[in-house]
PDB file of C-alpha atoms in Angstrom:
ATOM      1  CA  UNK A  15      45.264 -37.115-141.302  1.00  0.00           C
ATOM      2  CA  UNK A  16      44.964 -33.342-140.768  1.00  0.00           C
ATOM      3  CA  UNK A  17      45.577 -32.785-144.472  1.00  0.00           C
ATOM      4  CA  UNK A  18      42.813 -35.249-145.330  1.00  0.00           C
ATOM      5  CA  UNK A  19      40.423 -33.563-142.897  1.00  0.00           C
ATOM      6  CA  UNK A  20      41.240 -30.187-144.404  1.00  0.00           C
ATOM      7  CA  UNK A  21      40.522 -31.454-147.901  1.00  0.00           C
ATOM      8  CA  UNK A  22      37.209 -32.805-146.730  1.00  0.00           C
ATOM      9  CA  UNK A  23      36.249 -29.475-145.190  1.00  0.00           C
ATOM     10  CA  UNK A  24      37.231 -27.626-148.368  1.00  0.00           C
ATOM     11  CA  UNK A  25      34.988 -29.938-150.351  1.00  0.00           C
ATOM     12  CA  UNK A  26      32.171 -29.247-147.911  1.00  0.00           C
ATOM     13  CA  UNK A  27      32.268 -32.833-146.852  1.00  0.00           C
ATOM     14  CA  UNK A  28      30.266 -35.864-147.805  1.00  0.00           C
ATOM     15  CA  UNK A  29      27.001 -37.160-146.669  1.00  0.00           C
ATOM     16  CA  UNK A  30      24.337 -39.711-146.200  1.00  0.00           C
ATOM     17  CA  UNK A  31      22.873 -39.884-142.792  1.00  0.00           C
ATOM     18  CA  UNK A  32      19.425 -41.044-141.969  1.00  0.00           C
ATOM     19  CA  UNK A  33      18.579 -37.584-140.613  1.00  0.00           C
ATOM     20  CA  UNK A  34      18.833 -35.429-143.717  1.00  0.00           C
ATOM     21  CA  UNK A  35      15.227 -34.783-144.520  1.00  0.00           C
ATOM     22  CA  UNK A  36      12.154 -36.504-143.203  1.00  0.00           C
ATOM     23  CA  UNK A  37       8.922 -35.145-144.570  1.00  0.00           C
ATOM     24  CA  UNK A  38       5.569 -36.668-145.077  1.00  0.00           C
ATOM     25  CA  UNK A  39       2.021 -36.941-143.912  1.00  0.00           C
ATOM     26  CA  UNK A  40       1.047 -37.945-140.397  1.00  0.00           C
ATOM     27  CA  UNK A  41      -0.610 -41.144-141.612  1.00  0.00           C
ATOM     28  CA  UNK A  42       2.376 -42.206-143.705  1.00  0.00           C
ATOM     29  CA  UNK A  43       5.500 -44.003-142.465  1.00  0.00           C
ATOM     30  CA  UNK A  44       7.423 -40.869-143.382  1.00  0.00           C
ATOM     31  CA  UNK A  45       5.778 -38.861-140.564  1.00  0.00           C
ATOM     32  CA  UNK A  46       6.286 -35.163-139.993  1.00  0.00           C
ATOM     33  CA  UNK A  47       9.589 -33.295-140.177  1.00  0.00           C
ATOM     34  CA  UNK A  48      11.761 -33.657-137.096  1.00  0.00           C
ATOM     35  CA  UNK A  49      13.304 -30.631-135.406  1.00  0.00           C
ATOM     36  CA  UNK A  50      16.537 -31.271-133.590  1.00  0.00           C
ATOM     37  CA  UNK A  51      17.869 -29.371-130.612  1.00  0.00           C
ATOM     38  CA  UNK A  52      20.497 -26.858-131.554  1.00  0.00           C
ATOM     39  CA  UNK A  53      22.803 -25.115-129.143  1.00  0.00           C
ATOM     40  CA  UNK A  54      24.156 -22.077-130.937  1.00  0.00           C
ATOM     41  CA  UNK A  55      24.996 -18.481-130.191  1.00  0.00           C
ATOM     42  CA  UNK A  56      23.177 -15.240-130.887  1.00  0.00           C
ATOM     43  CA  UNK A  57      23.317 -12.426-133.401  1.00  0.00           C
ATOM     44  CA  UNK A  58      19.908 -10.838-133.779  1.00  0.00           C
ATOM     45  CA  UNK A  59      18.863  -9.448-137.143  1.00  0.00           C
ATOM     46  CA  UNK A  60      17.004  -6.181-137.579  1.00  0.00           C
ATOM     47  CA  UNK A  61      13.745  -7.910-138.427  1.00  0.00           C
ATOM     48  CA  UNK A  62      12.630 -11.432-137.578  1.00  0.00           C
ATOM     49  CA  UNK A  63      11.178 -11.887-141.069  1.00  0.00           C
ATOM     50  CA  UNK A  64      14.699 -11.451-142.515  1.00  0.00           C
ATOM     51  CA  UNK A  65      15.553 -14.861-141.074  1.00  0.00           C
ATOM     52  CA  UNK A  66      13.359 -16.752-143.526  1.00  0.00           C
ATOM     53  CA  UNK A  67      15.482 -16.112-146.595  1.00  0.00           C
ATOM     54  CA  UNK A  68      18.677 -16.722-144.649  1.00  0.00           C
ATOM     55  CA  UNK A  69      17.418 -20.075-143.365  1.00  0.00           C
ATOM     56  CA  UNK A  70      16.297 -21.027-146.873  1.00  0.00           C
ATOM     57  CA  UNK A  71      19.727 -20.277-148.330  1.00  0.00           C
ATOM     58  CA  UNK A  72      21.713 -22.203-145.760  1.00  0.00           C
ATOM     59  CA  UNK A  73      19.410 -25.217-145.519  1.00  0.00           C
ATOM     60  CA  UNK A  74      19.223 -25.484-149.315  1.00  0.00           C
ATOM     61  CA  UNK A  75      23.028 -25.421-149.486  1.00  0.00           C
ATOM     62  CA  UNK A  76      23.172 -28.177-146.859  1.00  0.00           C
ATOM     63  CA  UNK A  77      20.749 -30.372-148.772  1.00  0.00           C
ATOM     64  CA  UNK A  78      22.399 -29.822-152.152  1.00  0.00           C
ATOM     65  CA  UNK A  79      25.923 -30.498-150.926  1.00  0.00           C
ATOM     66  CA  UNK A  80      24.591 -33.567-149.128  1.00  0.00           C
ATOM     67  CA  UNK A  81      23.039 -34.888-152.319  1.00  0.00           C
ATOM     68  CA  UNK A  82      26.133 -34.029-154.325  1.00  0.00           C
ATOM     69  CA  UNK A  83      28.350 -36.060-152.016  1.00  0.00           C
ATOM     70  CA  UNK A  84      25.859 -38.927-152.009  1.00  0.00           C
ATOM     71  CA  UNK A  85      25.793 -39.021-155.810  1.00  0.00           C
ATOM     72  CA  UNK A  86      29.579 -38.743-155.974  1.00  0.00           C
ATOM     73  CA  UNK A  87      30.089 -41.638-153.592  1.00  0.00           C
ATOM     74  CA  UNK A  88      27.562 -43.891-155.335  1.00  0.00           C
ATOM     75  CA  UNK A  89      28.294 -42.835-158.897  1.00  0.00           C
ATOM     76  CA  UNK A  90      27.446 -46.312-160.230  1.00  0.00           C
ATOM     77  CA  UNK A  91      23.820 -45.786-159.184  1.00  0.00           C
ATOM     78  CA  UNK A  92      21.119 -43.862-160.982  1.00  0.00           C
ATOM     79  CA  UNK A  93      20.103 -40.815-158.867  1.00  0.00           C
ATOM     80  CA  UNK A  94      16.472 -41.942-158.908  1.00  0.00           C
ATOM     81  CA  UNK A  95      17.465 -45.303-157.438  1.00  0.00           C
ATOM     82  CA  UNK A  96      19.429 -43.502-154.720  1.00  0.00           C
ATOM     83  CA  UNK A  97      16.394 -41.377-153.954  1.00  0.00           C
ATOM     84  CA  UNK A  98      14.204 -44.463-153.581  1.00  0.00           C
ATOM     85  CA  UNK A  99      16.778 -46.297-151.448  1.00  0.00           C
ATOM     86  CA  UNK A 100      17.068 -43.432-148.998  1.00  0.00           C
ATOM     87  CA  UNK A 101      13.328 -42.831-148.898  1.00  0.00           C
ATOM     88  CA  UNK A 102      12.951 -46.485-147.882  1.00  0.00           C
ATOM     89  CA  UNK A 103      15.794 -46.142-145.388  1.00  0.00           C
ATOM     90  CA  UNK A 104      14.190 -43.094-143.787  1.00  0.00           C
ATOM     91  CA  UNK A 105      10.843 -44.860-143.500  1.00  0.00           C
ATOM     92  CA  UNK A 106      12.581 -47.868-141.924  1.00  0.00           C
ATOM     93  CA  UNK A 107      13.995 -45.846-139.021  1.00  0.00           C
ATOM     94  CA  UNK A 108      11.462 -43.076-138.406  1.00  0.00           C
ATOM     95  CA  UNK A 109      10.104 -44.898-135.374  1.00  0.00           C
ATOM     96  CA  UNK A 110      13.674 -45.081-134.028  1.00  0.00           C
ATOM     97  CA  UNK A 111      14.025 -41.314-134.338  1.00  0.00           C
ATOM     98  CA  UNK A 112      10.674 -40.758-132.665  1.00  0.00           C
ATOM     99  CA  UNK A 113      11.567 -42.967-129.684  1.00  0.00           C
ATOM    100  CA  UNK A 114      14.220 -41.345-127.437  1.00  0.00           C
ATOM    101  CA  UNK A 115      15.268 -44.713-125.968  1.00  0.00           C
ATOM    102  CA  UNK A 116      15.761 -46.331-129.376  1.00  0.00           C
ATOM    103  CA  UNK A 117      17.382 -43.201-130.762  1.00  0.00           C
ATOM    104  CA  UNK A 118      19.957 -43.321-127.974  1.00  0.00           C
ATOM    105  CA  UNK A 119      20.460 -47.073-128.325  1.00  0.00           C
ATOM    106  CA  UNK A 120      21.316 -46.727-132.003  1.00  0.00           C
ATOM    107  CA  UNK A 121      23.125 -43.384-131.787  1.00  0.00           C
ATOM    108  CA  UNK A 122      26.662 -44.681-132.298  1.00  0.00           C
ATOM    109  CA  UNK A 123      28.166 -44.978-135.740  1.00  0.00           C
ATOM    110  CA  UNK A 124      28.757 -48.651-134.905  1.00  0.00           C
ATOM    111  CA  UNK A 125      25.185 -49.337-133.744  1.00  0.00           C
ATOM    112  CA  UNK A 126      23.369 -50.403-136.897  1.00  0.00           C
ATOM    113  CA  UNK A 127      19.602 -50.835-136.759  1.00  0.00           C
ATOM    114  CA  UNK A 128      18.896 -54.560-137.321  1.00  0.00           C
ATOM    115  CA  UNK A 129      16.440 -55.581-140.011  1.00  0.00           C
ATOM    116  CA  UNK A 130      14.040 -57.032-137.440  1.00  0.00           C
ATOM    117  CA  UNK A 131      13.202 -53.614-135.990  1.00  0.00           C
ATOM    118  CA  UNK A 132      12.898 -51.771-139.287  1.00  0.00           C
ATOM    119  CA  UNK A 133       9.511 -50.403-140.247  1.00  0.00           C
ATOM    120  CA  UNK A 134       8.540 -51.496-143.750  1.00  0.00           C
ATOM    121  CA  UNK A 135       7.103 -49.153-146.362  1.00  0.00           C
ATOM    122  CA  UNK A 136       4.844 -49.883-149.317  1.00  0.00           C
ATOM    123  CA  UNK A 137       5.452 -49.029-152.944  1.00  0.00           C
ATOM    124  CA  UNK A 138       2.315 -46.892-152.889  1.00  0.00           C
ATOM    125  CA  UNK A 139       3.633 -44.841-149.949  1.00  0.00           C
ATOM    126  CA  UNK A 140       6.928 -44.333-151.782  1.00  0.00           C
ATOM    127  CA  UNK A 141       5.040 -43.237-154.885  1.00  0.00           C
ATOM    128  CA  UNK A 142       3.062 -40.647-152.908  1.00  0.00           C
ATOM    129  CA  UNK A 143       6.035 -39.401-150.933  1.00  0.00           C
ATOM    130  CA  UNK A 144       8.337 -38.992-153.930  1.00  0.00           C
ATOM    131  CA  UNK A 145       5.575 -37.898-156.347  1.00  0.00           C
ATOM    132  CA  UNK A 146       6.635 -40.635-158.762  1.00  0.00           C
ATOM    133  CA  UNK A 147       4.382 -42.860-160.859  1.00  0.00           C
ATOM    134  CA  UNK A 148       3.629 -46.094-159.032  1.00  0.00           C
ATOM    135  CA  UNK A 149       4.823 -48.155-161.978  1.00  0.00           C
ATOM    136  CA  UNK A 150       8.180 -46.347-161.927  1.00  0.00           C
ATOM    137  CA  UNK A 151       8.589 -47.144-158.233  1.00  0.00           C
ATOM    138  CA  UNK A 152       7.642 -50.787-158.808  1.00  0.00           C
ATOM    139  CA  UNK A 153      10.148 -51.175-161.641  1.00  0.00           C
ATOM    140  CA  UNK A 154      12.974 -49.540-159.706  1.00  0.00           C
ATOM    141  CA  UNK A 155      12.215 -51.543-156.555  1.00  0.00           C
ATOM    142  CA  UNK A 156      12.373 -54.780-158.562  1.00  0.00           C
ATOM    143  CA  UNK A 157      15.873 -53.877-159.737  1.00  0.00           C
ATOM    144  CA  UNK A 158      17.021 -52.920-156.244  1.00  0.00           C
ATOM    145  CA  UNK A 159      15.672 -56.172-154.820  1.00  0.00           C
ATOM    146  CA  UNK A 160      17.592 -58.045-157.498  1.00  0.00           C
ATOM    147  CA  UNK A 161      20.774 -56.335-156.276  1.00  0.00           C
ATOM    148  CA  UNK A 162      19.877 -57.358-152.704  1.00  0.00           C
ATOM    149  CA  UNK A 163      19.661 -53.767-151.509  1.00  0.00           C
ATOM    150  CA  UNK A 164      15.953 -53.867-150.759  1.00  0.00           C
ATOM    151  CA  UNK A 165      14.069 -56.773-149.242  1.00  0.00           C
ATOM    152  CA  UNK A 166      10.381 -57.513-148.830  1.00  0.00           C
ATOM    153  CA  UNK A 167       8.913 -58.074-145.376  1.00  0.00           C
ATOM    154  CA  UNK A 168       5.333 -58.540-144.201  1.00  0.00           C
ATOM    155  CA  UNK A 169       5.285 -54.851-143.289  1.00  0.00           C
ATOM    156  CA  UNK A 170       6.791 -53.677-146.581  1.00  0.00           C
ATOM    157  CA  UNK A 171      10.162 -52.810-148.064  1.00  0.00           C
ATOM    158  CA  UNK A 172      13.369 -52.384-146.044  1.00  0.00           C
ATOM    159  CA  UNK A 173      16.984 -51.596-146.874  1.00  0.00           C
ATOM    160  CA  UNK A 174      18.784 -54.758-145.845  1.00  0.00           C
ATOM    161  CA  UNK A 175      21.354 -54.508-143.085  1.00  0.00           C
ATOM    162  CA  UNK A 176      23.752 -56.724-145.032  1.00  0.00           C
ATOM    163  CA  UNK A 177      23.535 -54.886-148.375  1.00  0.00           C
ATOM    164  CA  UNK A 178      26.917 -54.911-150.082  1.00  0.00           C
ATOM    165  CA  UNK A 179      26.909 -51.146-150.677  1.00  0.00           C
ATOM    166  CA  UNK A 180      26.592 -50.181-146.982  1.00  0.00           C
ATOM    167  CA  UNK A 181      23.462 -48.095-147.469  1.00  0.00           C
ATOM    168  CA  UNK A 182      22.444 -46.963-144.004  1.00  0.00           C
ATOM    169  CA  UNK A 183      25.855 -47.832-142.593  1.00  0.00           C
ATOM    170  CA  UNK A 184      28.339 -45.841-144.656  1.00  0.00           C
ATOM    171  CA  UNK A 185      30.772 -44.466-142.084  1.00  0.00           C
ATOM    172  CA  UNK A 186      32.526 -42.154-144.521  1.00  0.00           C
ATOM    173  CA  UNK A 187      29.320 -40.413-145.503  1.00  0.00           C
ATOM    174  CA  UNK A 188      28.021 -40.310-141.943  1.00  0.00           C
ATOM    175  CA  UNK A 189      31.205 -38.643-140.707  1.00  0.00           C
ATOM    176  CA  UNK A 190      31.095 -36.144-143.547  1.00  0.00           C
ATOM    177  CA  UNK A 191      27.505 -35.352-142.677  1.00  0.00           C
ATOM    178  CA  UNK A 192      28.763 -34.214-139.267  1.00  0.00           C
ATOM    179  CA  UNK A 193      31.002 -31.687-141.024  1.00  0.00           C
ATOM    180  CA  UNK A 194      28.135 -30.468-143.177  1.00  0.00           C
ATOM    181  CA  UNK A 195      25.822 -30.188-140.198  1.00  0.00           C
ATOM    182  CA  UNK A 196      28.445 -28.337-138.145  1.00  0.00           C
ATOM    183  CA  UNK A 197      28.789 -25.794-140.957  1.00  0.00           C
ATOM    184  CA  UNK A 198      25.017 -25.398-141.196  1.00  0.00           C
ATOM    185  CA  UNK A 199      24.730 -24.771-137.458  1.00  0.00           C
ATOM    186  CA  UNK A 200      27.583 -22.258-137.551  1.00  0.00           C
ATOM    187  CA  UNK A 201      25.913 -20.417-140.430  1.00  0.00           C
ATOM    188  CA  UNK A 202      22.575 -20.350-138.615  1.00  0.00           C
ATOM    189  CA  UNK A 203      24.262 -19.142-135.428  1.00  0.00           C
ATOM    190  CA  UNK A 204      25.775 -16.243-137.338  1.00  0.00           C
ATOM    191  CA  UNK A 205      22.280 -15.440-138.610  1.00  0.00           C
ATOM    192  CA  UNK A 206      20.927 -15.307-135.062  1.00  0.00           C
ATOM    193  CA  UNK A 207      19.130 -18.656-135.010  1.00  0.00           C
ATOM    194  CA  UNK A 208      19.411 -20.135-131.534  1.00  0.00           C
ATOM    195  CA  UNK A 209      16.634 -22.693-131.834  1.00  0.00           C
ATOM    196  CA  UNK A 210      13.073 -23.432-133.021  1.00  0.00           C
ATOM    197  CA  UNK A 211      11.646 -20.439-131.133  1.00  0.00           C
ATOM    198  CA  UNK A 212      13.497 -18.097-133.501  1.00  0.00           C
ATOM    199  CA  UNK A 213      11.849 -19.791-136.474  1.00  0.00           C
ATOM    200  CA  UNK A 214       8.393 -19.432-134.900  1.00  0.00           C
ATOM    201  CA  UNK A 215       9.070 -15.751-134.324  1.00  0.00           C
ATOM    202  CA  UNK A 216       9.981 -15.424-137.979  1.00  0.00           C
ATOM    203  CA  UNK A 217       6.713 -17.013-139.105  1.00  0.00           C
ATOM    204  CA  UNK A 218       4.773 -14.757-136.780  1.00  0.00           C
ATOM    205  CA  UNK A 219       6.424 -11.643-138.153  1.00  0.00           C
ATOM    206  CA  UNK A 220       5.622 -12.684-141.705  1.00  0.00           C
ATOM    207  CA  UNK A 221       1.964 -13.396-140.865  1.00  0.00           C
ATOM    208  CA  UNK A 222       1.602 -10.037-139.156  1.00  0.00           C
ATOM    209  CA  UNK A 223       3.087  -8.274-142.169  1.00  0.00           C
ATOM    210  CA  UNK A 224       0.625 -10.013-144.517  1.00  0.00           C
ATOM    211  CA  UNK A 225      -2.284  -9.108-142.242  1.00  0.00           C
ATOM    212  CA  UNK A 226      -1.396  -5.428-142.472  1.00  0.00           C
TER     213      UNK A 226
END
């Protein structure tokens, strides 16, 4: 088991958790990006503005390795279909992440969000969010519904709880995401990021520099 864990760490882990990236407009189901509490150590840099490039490097690495592991695990799927599936999945559970009580209720790896509480999303919202032609989204959604991955509700599209490919409930990818996230937090700690306040300080330093 230790050997397997070591191999996973060397590979940078695997991924697919609902909390990878949630971006969007306030009036869309995708809502605004969520900032999570981080409890890390300190190592202050010479200049707060130096943090920006460091954060960009480490967060980009996290996202790319996450996508790489997702594509590797679901290699029978077209990457664009995977993008649409996970955009739908994120929209389905954004209200869970924004509600502390629901977030705690469905925090366990074994606590799957049931279809009845999922927030549907329209094809038009997917098209806007992913910057894809609406017709492309419609065509891909039709194929994913045929495979019983997506389902139509009165509120819009959802990723079905019982889908045969375990989208939204893939324990292997969720556990690997914990390894990836732990590495990201360690890297940010080494860079002196102890929480959101450090990022605000960085933005302020950059604005002041531009003003001069």
